[in-house]
Coordinates of C-alpha atoms and ligand atoms in Angstrom, one line a residue:
M1 CA -10.6 0.8 0.1
L2 CA -12.3 3.0 -2.4
A3 CA -12.6 5.8 0.2
H4 CA -8.9 5.5 1.0
L5 CA -7.8 5.6 -2.6
L6 CA -10.0 8.6 -3.3
R7 CA -8.8 10.4 -0.1
L8 CA -5.2 10.0 -1.2
A9 CA -6.2 11.6 -4.5
G10 CA -7.8 14.5 -2.7
I11 CA -11.4 13.4 -3.4
E12 CA -14.0 13.6 -0.7
T13 CA -16.2 10.6 0.2
I14 CA -18.9 9.7 2.6
V15 CA -19.3 6.0 3.4
L16 CA -22.8 4.9 4.4
E17 CA -22.7 1.5 6.2
A18 CA -25.8 -0.4 7.2
R19 CA -24.2 -2.3 10.1
T20 CA -22.5 -1.3 13.3
R21 CA -18.7 -0.9 13.4
D22 CA -18.5 -3.9 15.7
Y23 CA -20.4 -6.1 13.3
C24 CA -18.2 -5.2 10.4
E25 CA -15.1 -5.9 12.4
T26 CA -16.1 -9.3 13.8
R27 CA -18.1 -11.0 11.0
I28 CA -16.1 -14.1 9.7
R29 CA -15.8 -13.9 6.0
A30 CA -13.0 -14.5 3.4
G31 CA -9.5 -15.2 4.4
L32 CA -7.2 -15.4 1.4
M33 CA -5.6 -12.3 -0.2
E34 CA -4.0 -12.2 -3.6
Q35 CA -0.7 -10.4 -3.8
G36 CA -2.5 -7.6 -5.8
S37 CA -4.9 -7.0 -2.8
V38 CA -1.9 -6.7 -0.4
D39 CA -0.3 -4.3 -2.9
L40 CA -3.5 -2.1 -2.6
M41 CA -3.3 -2.2 1.2
E42 CA 0.3 -1.1 0.8
E43 CA -0.7 1.7 -1.5
V44 CA -3.0 3.1 1.2
G45 CA -0.6 2.6 4.0
A46 CA -2.6 -0.1 5.8
T47 CA -0.2 -3.0 6.0
E48 CA 1.5 -2.4 9.4
R49 CA -0.5 -5.2 11.2
L50 CA -1.0 -7.2 8.0
H51 CA 2.8 -7.7 7.6
R52 CA 3.1 -8.7 11.3
E53 CA 0.2 -11.2 11.4
A54 CA -0.6 -12.5 7.9
L55 CA 0.7 -16.0 6.9
V56 CA 2.4 -15.9 3.6
H57 CA 1.6 -18.9 1.3
G58 CA 3.6 -20.0 -1.7
G59 CA 1.5 -22.9 -2.7
I60 CA -1.6 -25.0 -2.3
Y61 CA -2.3 -28.8 -2.3
L62 CA -4.7 -30.6 -4.5
R63 CA -5.7 -33.8 -2.9
F64 CA -7.3 -36.7 -4.9
N65 CA -7.2 -40.5 -5.0
G66 CA -6.0 -40.3 -1.4
R67 CA -2.8 -38.3 -2.1
S68 CA -1.9 -34.6 -1.8
H69 CA 0.0 -32.9 -4.7
R70 CA 1.5 -29.4 -4.2
I71 CA 1.1 -26.7 -6.7
D72 CA 4.1 -24.4 -6.4
I73 CA 2.5 -21.0 -6.9
H74 CA 5.4 -18.8 -5.8
G75 CA 7.9 -20.9 -7.8
T76 CA 5.9 -20.5 -11.0
T77 CA 4.6 -17.0 -10.7
G78 CA 7.0 -15.2 -8.3
R79 CA 3.9 -14.1 -6.3
S80 CA 2.3 -15.2 -3.0
M81 CA -1.0 -15.4 -1.3
Y82 CA -1.7 -14.1 2.2
I83 CA -3.9 -15.5 5.0
Y84 CA -5.5 -12.5 6.7
G85 CA -9.2 -12.4 7.5
Q86 CA -11.5 -10.0 5.7
Q87 CA -12.7 -8.6 9.0
E88 CA -9.1 -7.8 9.9
I89 CA -8.7 -5.8 6.6
V90 CA -12.0 -4.0 7.4
K91 CA -10.8 -3.3 10.9
D92 CA -7.5 -1.8 9.7
L93 CA -9.2 0.3 6.9
I94 CA -11.9 1.7 9.3
A95 CA -9.3 2.7 11.9
L96 CA -7.1 4.4 9.3
Q97 CA -10.0 6.2 7.6
L98 CA -11.4 7.5 10.9
A99 CA -7.9 8.6 12.0
A100 CA -7.4 10.5 8.7
G101 CA -10.7 12.4 9.3
G102 CA -12.7 10.3 6.9
D103 CA -16.5 10.2 7.1
I104 CA -17.9 6.8 7.8
R105 CA -21.5 6.7 9.0
F106 CA -22.5 3.4 10.6
E107 CA -26.1 2.0 11.1
C108 CA -27.7 3.8 8.1
S109 CA -31.0 2.2 7.1
D110 CA -33.6 2.7 4.4
V111 CA -31.1 4.0 1.8
S112 CA -32.5 5.1 -1.6
I113 CA -31.1 7.0 -4.5
D114 CA -32.8 9.9 -6.3
G115 CA -31.7 11.9 -9.3
L116 CA -29.6 9.4 -11.1
D117 CA -30.7 11.2 -14.3
S118 CA -29.2 14.5 -13.0
D119 CA -25.6 15.6 -12.4
R120 CA -26.1 15.6 -8.7
P121 CA -27.7 12.3 -7.4
T122 CA -29.0 12.3 -3.8
L123 CA -28.9 9.5 -1.3
R124 CA -31.6 9.5 1.4
Y125 CA -31.3 7.4 4.5
V126 CA -32.2 7.1 8.1
D127 CA -29.2 7.6 10.3
A128 CA -28.2 5.8 13.5
A129 CA -30.3 8.3 15.6
G130 CA -33.4 7.6 13.5
D131 CA -33.3 10.9 11.6
E132 CA -34.0 11.2 7.9
T133 CA -30.9 12.5 6.2
R134 CA -29.8 13.3 2.6
V135 CA -26.4 13.4 0.9
T136 CA -26.1 15.0 -2.5
C137 CA -23.0 14.1 -4.4
D138 CA -21.3 13.8 -7.9
F139 CA -21.2 10.0 -8.0
V140 CA -22.5 7.0 -6.1
A141 CA -20.4 3.9 -5.7
G142 CA -22.7 0.9 -5.1
C143 CA -20.4 -1.2 -2.9
D144 CA -23.4 -2.6 -0.9
G145 CA -23.2 -6.3 -1.6
F146 CA -25.5 -8.7 -3.3
H147 CA -28.6 -7.7 -1.3
G148 CA -28.0 -4.0 -1.4
M149 CA -30.1 -1.3 -3.0
S150 CA -27.7 -0.3 -5.8
R151 CA -28.2 -3.0 -8.3
P152 CA -32.1 -2.8 -8.1
A153 CA -31.8 1.0 -8.5
I154 CA -30.8 0.3 -12.1
P155 CA -33.7 -0.1 -14.5
E156 CA -34.2 -3.8 -15.4
S157 CA -34.3 -2.9 -19.1
V158 CA -30.6 -1.9 -19.1
L159 CA -29.3 -4.8 -17.0
Q160 CA -28.3 -8.2 -18.2
T161 CA -27.7 -10.9 -15.5
Y162 CA -26.1 -14.3 -15.8
D163 CA -26.8 -16.8 -13.1
R164 CA -25.4 -20.3 -12.3
Q165 CA -26.7 -22.2 -9.2
Y166 CA -24.8 -25.2 -8.0
P167 CA -26.4 -28.4 -6.7
F168 CA -24.6 -28.3 -3.3
A169 CA -23.6 -25.9 -0.5
W170 CA -20.6 -25.6 1.8
L171 CA -20.7 -26.2 5.5
G172 CA -17.9 -24.1 7.1
I173 CA -16.5 -24.2 10.6
L174 CA -13.9 -22.1 12.5
S175 CA -12.0 -24.4 14.9
E176 CA -9.6 -23.5 17.6
S177 CA -6.9 -25.9 16.5
P178 CA -3.6 -25.7 14.8
P179 CA -3.4 -26.2 11.0
L180 CA -3.2 -29.6 9.5
D181 CA -0.6 -28.3 7.1
P182 CA 0.9 -24.8 6.7
E183 CA -0.8 -24.5 3.3
L184 CA -4.4 -24.9 2.0
V185 CA -5.6 -28.4 1.0
Y186 CA -8.4 -28.7 -1.7
A187 CA -9.7 -32.2 -1.5
H188 CA -11.6 -34.1 -4.3
H189 CA -13.3 -37.0 -2.6
P190 CA -16.0 -39.5 -3.8
D191 CA -18.2 -38.4 -0.9
G192 CA -17.8 -34.7 -1.6
F193 CA -15.3 -31.8 -1.7
A194 CA -13.5 -30.7 1.5
L195 CA -11.2 -27.7 2.0
F196 CA -8.7 -27.2 4.8
T197 CA -7.7 -23.5 5.4
M198 CA -6.8 -21.4 8.4
R199 CA -6.9 -17.9 10.0
S200 CA -3.7 -18.2 12.1
N201 CA -1.3 -20.8 13.6
T202 CA -4.0 -21.6 16.2
M203 CA -7.2 -21.2 14.2
S204 CA -8.3 -23.5 11.4
R205 CA -11.2 -23.0 9.0
L206 CA -12.6 -26.1 7.3
Y207 CA -15.3 -26.6 4.7
L208 CA -17.3 -29.6 3.6
Q209 CA -19.5 -30.0 0.5
V210 CA -23.0 -30.8 1.7
A211 CA -26.5 -31.0 0.1
V212 CA -27.9 -27.8 -1.3
D213 CA -30.8 -27.7 1.2
E214 CA -28.7 -29.1 4.1
D215 CA -29.9 -28.2 7.6
I216 CA -27.1 -27.3 10.0
A217 CA -29.0 -29.0 12.8
N218 CA -28.1 -32.3 11.1
W219 CA -24.4 -31.7 11.6
S220 CA -23.2 -32.2 15.2
D221 CA -19.6 -31.3 15.8
D222 CA -18.8 -35.1 16.0
R223 CA -20.3 -35.7 12.6
I224 CA -18.4 -32.7 11.1
W225 CA -15.1 -34.0 12.4
S226 CA -15.7 -37.5 11.3
E227 CA -16.5 -36.4 7.8
L228 CA -13.4 -34.0 7.7
H229 CA -11.1 -36.9 8.8
H230 CA -12.7 -39.1 6.2
R231 CA -12.2 -36.6 3.3
L232 CA -8.9 -34.9 4.2
E233 CA -6.8 -37.6 5.8
G234 CA -4.6 -40.3 4.2
E235 CA -1.7 -42.5 5.1
E236 CA 1.0 -39.9 4.2
T237 CA -0.8 -36.9 6.0
P238 CA -0.7 -36.2 9.7
P239 CA -4.0 -36.5 11.4
L240 CA -6.3 -33.5 11.5
I241 CA -6.3 -32.0 15.0
E242 CA -9.7 -31.3 16.4
G243 CA -10.6 -28.3 18.5
P244 CA -13.6 -26.4 19.9
V245 CA -15.9 -25.3 17.0
L246 CA -16.3 -21.6 17.5
Q247 CA -18.6 -21.0 14.6
K248 CA -20.5 -23.1 12.0
S249 CA -22.6 -22.1 9.1
I250 CA -23.9 -23.2 5.6
L251 CA -22.7 -21.2 2.6
P252 CA -24.7 -21.1 -0.6
M253 CA -22.8 -21.6 -3.9
R254 CA -23.6 -19.3 -6.8
S255 CA -22.2 -17.6 -9.8
F256 CA -24.0 -14.3 -10.7
M257 CA -22.8 -11.6 -13.1
T258 CA -24.4 -8.2 -13.8
V259 CA -23.7 -6.4 -17.1
P260 CA -23.1 -3.4 -17.3
M261 CA -21.6 -2.3 -13.9
R262 CA -22.6 1.3 -14.4
F263 CA -25.8 3.2 -14.9
R264 CA -25.3 7.0 -15.4
R265 CA -23.7 8.3 -12.1
L266 CA -24.0 4.9 -10.2
F267 CA -21.1 2.5 -10.4
L268 CA -21.4 -1.0 -9.0
A269 CA -18.4 -2.7 -7.4
G270 CA -17.9 -6.0 -5.7
D271 CA -20.8 -8.3 -4.7
S272 CA -23.4 -5.8 -5.8
A273 CA -22.3 -6.7 -9.3
H274 CA -21.1 -10.2 -9.1
I275 CA -21.0 -13.3 -6.9
V276 CA -18.6 -16.2 -7.3
P277 CA -18.5 -19.5 -5.5
P278 CA -15.8 -19.5 -2.8
T279 CA -13.7 -22.3 -4.4
G280 CA -11.2 -20.0 -6.0
A281 CA -11.0 -17.5 -3.1
K282 CA -11.8 -14.7 -5.5
G283 CA -14.8 -12.8 -4.1
M284 CA -13.0 -10.2 -1.8
N285 CA -10.0 -9.9 -4.2
L286 CA -12.3 -9.1 -7.1
A287 CA -14.1 -6.5 -5.1
L288 CA -10.8 -4.8 -4.2
A289 CA -9.7 -4.9 -7.9
D290 CA -13.0 -3.3 -8.9
V291 CA -12.5 -0.3 -6.6
A292 CA -8.9 0.0 -7.7
V293 CA -10.1 0.5 -11.3
L294 CA -13.0 2.8 -10.2
A295 CA -10.7 5.0 -8.1
R296 CA -8.3 5.5 -11.0
A297 CA -11.3 6.5 -13.2
F298 CA -12.5 9.1 -10.6
E299 CA -9.0 10.4 -10.2
T300 CA -8.6 10.9 -14.0
F301 CA -12.0 12.7 -14.1
Y302 CA -11.3 15.1 -11.3
A303 CA -7.7 15.8 -12.5
T304 CA -8.4 16.3 -16.2
G305 CA -12.2 16.5 -16.7
S306 CA -11.9 13.5 -19.0
E307 CA -14.7 10.9 -18.6
H308 CA -12.9 8.2 -20.7
K309 CA -11.9 6.0 -17.8
L310 CA -15.4 6.4 -16.2
D311 CA -16.8 5.3 -19.6
A312 CA -14.4 2.3 -19.7
Y313 CA -15.0 1.2 -16.1
S314 CA -17.7 -1.4 -16.8
A315 CA -15.8 -3.1 -19.6
T316 CA -12.5 -3.0 -17.8
A317 CA -13.9 -4.3 -14.5
L318 CA -16.0 -7.0 -16.3
R319 CA -13.0 -8.4 -18.2
R320 CA -11.4 -9.2 -14.9
A321 CA -14.7 -10.2 -13.2
W322 CA -15.5 -12.7 -16.0
G323 CA -12.0 -14.2 -15.6
A324 CA -12.5 -14.7 -11.9
A325 CA -16.1 -16.0 -12.5
R326 CA -14.8 -18.5 -15.0
F327 CA -11.9 -19.6 -12.8
S328 CA -14.2 -20.0 -9.7
W329 CA -16.7 -22.0 -11.7
W330 CA -13.8 -24.2 -13.1
M331 CA -12.2 -24.8 -9.7
T332 CA -15.7 -25.8 -8.4
S333 CA -16.4 -28.0 -11.4
L334 CA -13.0 -29.7 -11.0
T335 CA -13.3 -30.6 -7.3
H336 CA -17.0 -31.2 -6.3
V337 CA -19.3 -34.2 -6.7
F338 CA -22.1 -33.3 -9.1
N339 CA -25.2 -35.5 -9.5
D340 CA -24.3 -38.5 -7.3
R341 CA -20.8 -39.2 -8.5
L342 CA -21.7 -39.6 -12.2
A343 CA -19.1 -42.1 -13.2
F344 CA -17.8 -40.3 -16.3
D345 CA -17.7 -36.8 -14.7
N346 CA -15.7 -38.3 -11.8
M347 CA -13.2 -39.9 -14.0
A348 CA -12.8 -36.8 -16.1
Q349 CA -12.2 -34.7 -12.9
L350 CA -9.5 -37.1 -11.8
S351 CA -7.9 -37.1 -15.2
E352 CA -7.8 -33.3 -15.2
L353 CA -6.4 -33.2 -11.6
H354 CA -3.7 -35.6 -12.7
Y355 CA -2.9 -33.4 -15.7
I356 CA -2.7 -30.2 -13.5
T357 CA -0.4 -31.8 -11.0
S358 CA 1.9 -33.5 -13.5
S359 CA 2.2 -31.0 -16.3
R360 CA 4.1 -27.7 -15.9
A361 CA 1.6 -26.0 -18.3
G362 CA -1.3 -27.4 -16.3
A363 CA 0.1 -26.2 -13.0
E364 CA 1.0 -22.8 -14.3
T365 CA -2.6 -22.2 -15.7
L366 CA -3.9 -22.8 -12.2
A367 CA -1.2 -20.9 -10.4
E368 CA -1.3 -17.7 -12.3
Q369 CA -5.1 -17.4 -12.0
Y370 CA -5.2 -18.5 -8.3
V371 CA -2.5 -16.0 -7.3
G372 CA -4.4 -13.3 -9.3
L373 CA -3.8 -11.7 -12.7
P374 CA -2.5 -8.1 -12.7
I375 CA -5.1 -5.4 -12.1
E376 CA -5.6 -3.3 -15.3
R377 CA -6.2 0.2 -14.2
Ligands
LIG1 C1 -10.8 -19.3 3.6 O1 -9.7 -19.2 4.1 O2 -11.9 -19.1 4.2 C2 -10.9 -19.8 2.2 C3 -9.7 -20.0 1.5 C4 -9.7 -20.4 0.2 C5 -10.9 -20.6 -0.5 C6 -12.1 -20.4 0.2 C7 -12.1 -20.0 1.5 O3 -11.0 -21.1 -1.7

């Protein structure tokens, strides 16, 4: 997305990607786009397939005490969410960038940065053919994820990090079966959180709260389905339709924030700077918002020579990132079982869920953050 926004502003980029194109285009990841993320896709002209295939959602269900309650997000905010897999976004953006003559280099390994103290930093890497290569540039955007080399390239003395680990994980499956409901269901259950979501009208994605050190080998498909039925079904809901499990994995839950998001000519964006638990569906949307802010800062710099937006980048991006981090932590805290169903915590969660689903103010607070606050650029 950053490369697209910069290309449209006449700024040249080179994208170094560790994986193969096929890996990027098929890896199952996030699935829910905020309206602001779709607006960015629109801005770069990448919505042709999205508008044909994405499912538009105007609300979500919160399920607790055996009943589902709808939060009318479109009705309260005028904005919607879109179901469209992250790998589909990646597929569309890669195709468009290559068709426009953009430079994406796949299968780059051993990437390192030199000269961050100078005006012309250099990236060294080994290319797909095994040759050592260098790229010298004006700026480096560290969009290389939590395990990338960008964040560790910043001296520890200038970085502050904030970490929150959760005492559980998610087990996620992709099932070839039609959705239980046309909208997402977030379920609070005494035996653990469950989430029903989807990728299409024929493909469901389901998650279960499991132990933090859970071994996937302990979860046969039968056990997974039985637990999903138990946590997601009730008298007033249609039964969950089972289908072949195409993929299953355990996802860790973590909140992690890096401050600042810039060191000299290196700018961090997305997971290289922050990780949020998936409960609020914010991770990918936050990464897209980061690069929207960063692209505008580069545009201003190249158009006017002014560095004021580059200097403001970290603070601007962090304001939004902390909002998303707090929201994701709150959604997680509201819906998961902590410490063996501590009686008081459980009752307080149920009381707050009741408040959110019965008060207009409560519902609006959830709705405007879930659908995504405007991107300040
Ligand atoms: C997903 O569709 O994979 C998804 C949706 C909402 C979430 C988390 C994951 O909060």
